[in-house]
Amino acid sequence: MRKPIIAGNWKMNKTPEEAKALVTELKPLVKDANCDVVVCVPAVNFAAVKEAAKGSKIKLGAENVHWAKSGAFTGELSADMLKACGVEYVIIGHSERRQYFGETDKTVNQRVLAAVEAGLKVIMCVGENKEEREAGYTDALVEYQTLIGLNGLTKEQVAKIIIAYEPVWAIGTGLTATDEQANETIGVIRAAVARKYGKGTANKVRIQYGGSMNPKNVKGLMAQPEIDGGLIGGASLKAPDFSQVVNYD
Ligand code: 3PY
Protein backbone atom coordinates (compact mmCIF):
# COMPACT_ATOMS: atom_id res chain seq x y z
CA MET A 1 0.00 0.00 0.00
CA ARG A 2 1.29 3.45 -0.93
CA LYS A 3 0.79 6.13 1.73
CA PRO A 4 -1.08 9.09 0.22
CA ILE A 5 0.70 12.44 0.16
CA ILE A 6 -1.01 15.81 -0.01
CA ALA A 7 1.34 18.72 -0.69
CA GLY A 8 0.55 22.41 -0.96
CA ASN A 9 2.28 24.46 -3.62
CA TRP A 10 2.09 28.03 -2.39
CA LYS A 11 3.80 29.36 -5.55
CA MET A 12 4.73 33.08 -5.13
CA ASN A 13 2.41 33.78 -2.22
CA LYS A 14 2.68 34.72 1.47
CA THR A 15 5.08 36.79 3.52
CA PRO A 16 6.74 35.12 6.53
CA GLU A 17 4.12 36.62 8.85
CA GLU A 18 1.29 35.30 6.68
CA ALA A 19 3.04 31.93 6.41
CA LYS A 20 3.27 31.68 10.18
CA ALA A 21 -0.42 32.52 10.56
CA LEU A 22 -1.47 29.95 7.97
CA VAL A 23 0.59 27.10 9.43
CA THR A 24 -0.47 27.95 12.98
CA GLU A 25 -4.11 27.74 11.88
CA LEU A 26 -3.48 24.56 9.87
CA LYS A 27 -1.68 22.61 12.58
CA PRO A 28 -4.66 21.52 14.70
CA LEU A 29 -6.79 20.96 11.60
CA VAL A 30 -4.46 18.28 10.19
CA LYS A 31 -3.38 16.59 13.41
CA ASP A 32 -5.27 13.38 12.58
CA ALA A 33 -4.30 13.22 8.93
CA ASN A 34 -3.80 9.75 7.50
CA CYS A 35 -1.57 11.01 4.70
CA ASP A 36 1.80 12.73 4.51
CA VAL A 37 1.25 16.50 4.71
CA VAL A 38 3.71 18.89 3.06
CA VAL A 39 3.75 22.60 2.33
CA CYS A 40 6.09 23.74 -0.45
CA VAL A 41 6.73 27.42 0.09
CA PRO A 42 8.86 30.33 -1.14
CA ALA A 43 12.33 30.26 0.43
CA VAL A 44 11.69 33.46 2.41
CA ASN A 45 9.14 31.45 4.40
CA PHE A 46 11.27 28.41 5.30
CA ALA A 47 12.17 29.64 8.80
CA ALA A 48 8.65 30.81 9.65
CA VAL A 49 7.03 27.57 8.45
CA LYS A 50 9.58 25.35 10.18
CA GLU A 51 9.07 27.16 13.46
CA ALA A 52 5.27 27.24 13.21
CA ALA A 53 5.05 23.56 12.14
CA LYS A 54 7.07 22.28 15.12
CA GLY A 55 5.40 19.32 16.82
CA SER A 56 2.99 18.76 13.90
CA LYS A 57 2.73 16.44 10.90
CA ILE A 58 3.41 19.30 8.49
CA LYS A 59 6.64 18.88 6.55
CA LEU A 60 8.52 21.65 4.80
CA GLY A 61 9.08 21.71 1.04
CA ALA A 62 10.71 24.03 -1.49
CA GLU A 63 9.48 24.92 -4.97
CA ASN A 64 12.72 24.46 -6.89
CA VAL A 65 16.40 23.54 -6.47
CA HIS A 66 19.53 24.10 -8.53
CA TRP A 67 21.67 21.18 -9.67
CA ALA A 68 25.07 22.67 -8.78
CA LYS A 69 26.51 22.47 -5.27
CA SER A 70 27.45 26.16 -5.30
CA GLY A 71 28.78 28.77 -7.69
CA ALA A 72 27.87 31.65 -9.97
CA PHE A 73 24.12 31.04 -10.30
CA THR A 74 22.56 34.30 -9.15
CA GLY A 75 19.17 33.84 -7.55
CA GLU A 76 19.37 30.04 -7.26
CA LEU A 77 19.44 27.73 -4.22
CA SER A 78 21.37 24.48 -3.88
CA ALA A 79 20.07 21.24 -2.39
CA ASP A 80 22.47 21.57 0.54
CA MET A 81 21.15 25.06 1.27
CA LEU A 82 17.60 23.73 1.33
CA LYS A 83 18.59 20.87 3.62
CA ALA A 84 20.35 23.28 5.98
CA CYS A 85 17.07 25.20 6.31
CA GLY A 86 15.14 22.07 7.28
CA VAL A 87 13.56 21.47 3.88
CA GLU A 88 12.60 17.80 3.29
CA TYR A 89 10.72 17.93 -0.02
CA VAL A 90 11.24 19.81 -3.26
CA ILE A 91 9.02 20.36 -6.28
CA ILE A 92 10.94 20.05 -9.55
CA GLY A 93 9.73 20.83 -13.06
CA HIS A 94 6.42 22.49 -12.26
CA SER A 95 4.77 23.59 -15.51
CA GLU A 96 5.10 27.25 -14.48
CA ARG A 97 8.89 26.78 -14.33
CA ARG A 98 8.78 25.06 -17.72
CA GLN A 99 6.54 27.77 -19.20
CA TYR A 100 8.08 30.96 -17.77
CA PHE A 101 11.64 30.09 -16.75
CA GLY A 102 13.00 27.90 -19.52
CA GLU A 103 12.90 24.63 -17.57
CA THR A 104 13.48 21.64 -19.86
CA ASP A 105 13.33 17.89 -19.34
CA LYS A 106 17.13 17.91 -19.26
CA THR A 107 17.31 20.54 -16.48
CA VAL A 108 14.52 18.78 -14.59
CA ASN A 109 16.69 15.66 -14.68
CA GLN A 110 19.76 17.56 -13.46
CA ARG A 111 17.79 19.00 -10.56
CA VAL A 112 16.29 15.60 -9.69
CA LEU A 113 19.73 13.98 -9.57
CA ALA A 114 21.15 16.72 -7.35
CA ALA A 115 18.17 16.70 -5.00
CA VAL A 116 18.20 12.92 -4.60
CA GLU A 117 21.93 12.89 -3.99
CA ALA A 118 21.47 15.44 -1.21
CA GLY A 119 18.72 13.34 0.38
CA LEU A 120 15.76 15.56 -0.50
CA LYS A 121 12.41 13.97 -1.35
CA VAL A 122 11.50 14.94 -4.89
CA ILE A 123 8.08 15.83 -6.25
CA MET A 124 8.70 15.78 -10.01
CA CYS A 125 5.97 17.35 -12.15
CA VAL A 126 4.92 16.19 -15.60
CA GLY A 127 1.90 17.01 -17.73
CA GLU A 128 0.58 18.00 -21.11
CA ASN A 129 -0.90 21.27 -22.31
CA LYS A 130 -4.26 21.69 -24.02
CA GLU A 131 -2.93 21.48 -27.58
CA GLU A 132 -0.92 18.36 -26.78
CA ARG A 133 -3.95 16.64 -25.26
CA GLU A 134 -6.16 17.61 -28.19
CA ALA A 135 -3.54 16.32 -30.65
CA GLY A 136 -3.46 12.96 -28.85
CA TYR A 137 0.10 13.26 -27.51
CA THR A 138 -0.65 13.08 -23.79
CA ASP A 139 0.59 9.54 -23.18
CA ALA A 140 3.77 9.85 -25.26
CA LEU A 141 4.58 13.19 -23.68
CA VAL A 142 4.14 12.21 -20.03
CA GLU A 143 6.09 8.98 -20.62
CA TYR A 144 8.94 10.96 -22.15
CA GLN A 145 8.94 13.62 -19.42
CA THR A 146 8.90 10.93 -16.73
CA LEU A 147 11.70 8.79 -18.12
CA ILE A 148 14.00 11.70 -18.97
CA GLY A 149 13.36 13.25 -15.57
CA LEU A 150 14.30 10.04 -13.75
CA ASN A 151 17.24 9.15 -15.97
CA GLY A 152 20.36 8.17 -14.04
CA LEU A 153 18.59 7.17 -10.81
CA THR A 154 18.80 3.63 -9.46
CA LYS A 155 15.65 1.53 -9.03
CA GLU A 156 15.82 2.11 -5.29
CA GLN A 157 16.01 5.87 -5.80
CA VAL A 158 13.15 5.84 -8.32
CA ALA A 159 10.94 3.98 -5.84
CA LYS A 160 11.18 6.97 -3.47
CA ILE A 161 10.35 9.65 -6.05
CA ILE A 162 6.95 11.31 -5.96
CA ILE A 163 5.60 12.23 -9.37
CA ALA A 164 2.91 14.88 -9.78
CA TYR A 165 0.80 14.55 -12.89
CA GLU A 166 -0.40 18.08 -13.59
CA PRO A 167 -2.26 18.63 -16.85
CA VAL A 168 -1.21 22.19 -17.71
CA TRP A 169 -4.71 23.05 -18.92
CA ALA A 170 -6.00 22.38 -15.39
CA ILE A 171 -3.56 24.66 -13.58
CA GLY A 172 -4.93 27.93 -12.29
CA THR A 173 -7.88 27.62 -14.67
CA GLY A 174 -10.41 26.05 -12.34
CA LEU A 175 -10.64 23.16 -14.83
CA THR A 176 -9.85 19.70 -13.47
CA ALA A 177 -9.19 16.49 -15.31
CA THR A 178 -12.05 14.09 -14.69
CA ASP A 179 -11.30 11.43 -12.10
CA GLU A 180 -11.03 8.85 -14.88
CA GLN A 181 -8.78 11.03 -17.11
CA ALA A 182 -6.40 11.65 -14.22
CA ASN A 183 -6.40 7.98 -13.24
CA GLU A 184 -5.77 6.85 -16.80
CA THR A 185 -2.81 9.14 -17.41
CA ILE A 186 -1.31 8.34 -14.03
CA GLY A 187 -1.64 4.68 -15.03
CA VAL A 188 0.32 5.48 -18.20
CA ILE A 189 3.08 7.10 -16.12
CA ARG A 190 3.24 4.10 -13.79
CA ALA A 191 3.39 1.70 -16.73
CA ALA A 192 6.32 3.65 -18.21
CA VAL A 193 8.17 3.43 -14.88
CA ALA A 194 7.38 -0.30 -14.74
CA ARG A 195 8.76 -0.93 -18.24
CA LYS A 196 12.08 0.69 -17.38
CA TYR A 197 12.51 -0.03 -13.65
CA GLY A 198 10.27 -3.05 -13.06
CA LYS A 199 6.77 -3.49 -11.65
CA GLY A 200 7.96 -3.72 -8.06
CA THR A 201 9.55 -0.28 -8.30
CA ALA A 202 6.60 1.26 -10.16
CA ASN A 203 4.20 0.01 -7.52
CA LYS A 204 6.14 1.90 -4.86
CA VAL A 205 6.25 5.25 -6.67
CA ARG A 206 3.64 7.67 -5.37
CA ILE A 207 1.93 9.61 -8.13
CA GLN A 208 -0.12 12.66 -7.24
CA TYR A 209 -2.70 14.50 -9.26
CA GLY A 210 -2.27 18.27 -9.45
CA GLY A 211 -4.30 20.98 -11.14
CA SER A 212 -7.10 22.71 -9.29
CA MET A 213 -7.55 19.91 -6.74
CA ASN A 214 -9.78 21.29 -3.99
CA PRO A 215 -12.15 20.28 -1.18
CA LYS A 216 -14.94 19.58 -3.69
CA ASN A 217 -13.14 17.26 -6.09
CA VAL A 218 -10.56 15.62 -3.81
CA LYS A 219 -12.75 12.67 -2.75
CA GLY A 220 -13.49 11.53 -6.29
CA LEU A 221 -9.90 11.88 -7.42
CA MET A 222 -8.51 10.09 -4.36
CA ALA A 223 -10.96 7.22 -4.86
CA GLN A 224 -9.13 6.32 -8.09
CA PRO A 225 -6.73 3.41 -7.66
CA GLU A 226 -3.72 5.02 -9.35
CA ILE A 227 -3.92 8.39 -7.57
CA ASP A 228 -1.77 8.58 -4.45
CA GLY A 229 -2.30 12.18 -3.44
CA GLY A 230 -2.41 15.74 -4.67
CA LEU A 231 -0.26 18.76 -5.34
CA ILE A 232 -2.53 21.61 -4.38
CA GLY A 233 -2.28 25.17 -5.68
CA GLY A 234 -4.91 27.78 -4.74
CA ALA A 235 -6.64 25.60 -2.14
CA SER A 236 -3.40 25.32 -0.15
CA LEU A 237 -3.39 29.05 0.60
CA LYS A 238 -6.23 28.88 3.13
CA ALA A 239 -5.97 26.59 6.14
CA PRO A 240 -9.65 25.49 6.15
CA ASP A 241 -9.54 24.56 2.44
CA PHE A 242 -6.19 22.81 2.61
CA SER A 243 -7.19 20.88 5.72
CA GLN A 244 -10.34 19.66 4.00
CA VAL A 245 -8.21 18.32 1.16
CA VAL A 246 -5.80 16.70 3.61
CA ASN A 247 -8.70 15.14 5.56
CA TYR A 248 -10.45 13.90 2.40
CA ASP A 249 -11.00 10.47 3.92
C1 3PY B 1 -2.44 24.08 -9.19
O1 3PY B 1 -3.27 23.37 -8.64
O2 3PY B 1 -2.75 25.14 -9.74
C2 3PY B 1 -1.03 23.70 -9.22
O3 3PY B 1 -0.29 24.18 -10.04
C3 3PY B 1 -0.49 22.77 -8.20
O4 3PY B 1 0.88 22.64 -8.32
mmCIF file of N, CA and C and ligand atoms in Angstrom, residues 9 11 94 96 166 171-172 210-213 231-233, ligand 1:
data_model
loop_
_atom_site.group_PDB
_atom_site.id
_atom_site.type_symbol
_atom_site.label_atom_id
_atom_site.label_comp_id
_atom_site.label_asym_id
_atom_site.label_seq_id
_atom_site.Cartn_x
_atom_site.Cartn_y
_atom_site.Cartn_z
ATOM 1 N N ASN A 9 1.316 23.689 -2.833
ATOM 2 C CA ASN A 9 2.283 24.462 -3.617
ATOM 3 C C ASN A 9 1.847 25.918 -3.526
ATOM 4 N N LYS A 11 3.340 28.514 -4.439
ATOM 5 C CA LYS A 11 3.798 29.361 -5.554
ATOM 6 C C LYS A 11 4.386 30.664 -4.991
ATOM 7 N N HIS A 94 7.813 22.034 -12.177
ATOM 8 C CA HIS A 94 6.423 22.486 -12.264
ATOM 9 C C HIS A 94 6.215 23.171 -13.619
ATOM 10 N N GLU A 96 4.833 25.804 -14.440
ATOM 11 C CA GLU A 96 5.104 27.253 -14.475
ATOM 12 C C GLU A 96 6.596 27.511 -14.641
ATOM 13 N N GLU A 166 0.349 16.821 -13.569
ATOM 14 C CA GLU A 166 -0.405 18.077 -13.586
ATOM 15 C C GLU A 166 -0.703 18.465 -15.031
ATOM 16 N N ILE A 171 -4.261 23.920 -14.624
ATOM 17 C CA ILE A 171 -3.557 24.660 -13.583
ATOM 18 C C ILE A 171 -3.989 26.123 -13.581
ATOM 19 N N GLY A 172 -4.519 26.542 -12.453
ATOM 20 C CA GLY A 172 -4.926 27.935 -12.290
ATOM 21 C C GLY A 172 -6.103 28.318 -13.177
ATOM 22 N N GLY A 210 -2.320 16.838 -9.771
ATOM 23 C CA GLY A 210 -2.265 18.269 -9.450
ATOM 24 C C GLY A 210 -2.980 19.050 -10.541
ATOM 25 N N GLY A 211 -3.571 20.158 -10.163
ATOM 26 C CA GLY A 211 -4.295 20.979 -11.137
ATOM 27 C C GLY A 211 -5.696 21.221 -10.613
ATOM 28 N N SER A 212 -5.809 22.310 -9.853
ATOM 29 C CA SER A 212 -7.105 22.711 -9.292
ATOM 30 C C SER A 212 -7.764 21.620 -8.443
ATOM 31 N N MET A 213 -6.959 20.847 -7.717
ATOM 32 C CA MET A 213 -7.548 19.912 -6.739
ATOM 33 C C MET A 213 -8.018 20.747 -5.561
ATOM 34 N N LEU A 231 -1.082 17.555 -5.477
ATOM 35 C CA LEU A 231 -0.261 18.761 -5.345
ATOM 36 C C LEU A 231 -1.249 19.906 -5.527
ATOM 37 N N ILE A 232 -1.390 20.694 -4.475
ATOM 38 C CA ILE A 232 -2.526 21.606 -4.377
ATOM 39 C C ILE A 232 -2.071 23.050 -4.519
ATOM 40 N N GLY A 233 -2.634 23.766 -5.480
ATOM 41 C CA GLY A 233 -2.282 25.172 -5.683
ATOM 42 C C GLY A 233 -3.139 26.074 -4.806
HETATM 43 C C1 3PY B 1 -2.439 24.083 -9.185
HETATM 44 O O1 3PY B 1 -3.272 23.370 -8.635
HETATM 45 O O2 3PY B 1 -2.754 25.138 -9.740
HETATM 46 C C2 3PY B 1 -1.025 23.700 -9.215
HETATM 47 O O3 3PY B 1 -0.285 24.181 -10.041
HETATM 48 C C3 3PY B 1 -0.493 22.773 -8.201
HETATM 49 O O4 3PY B 1 0.882 22.637 -8.323
#
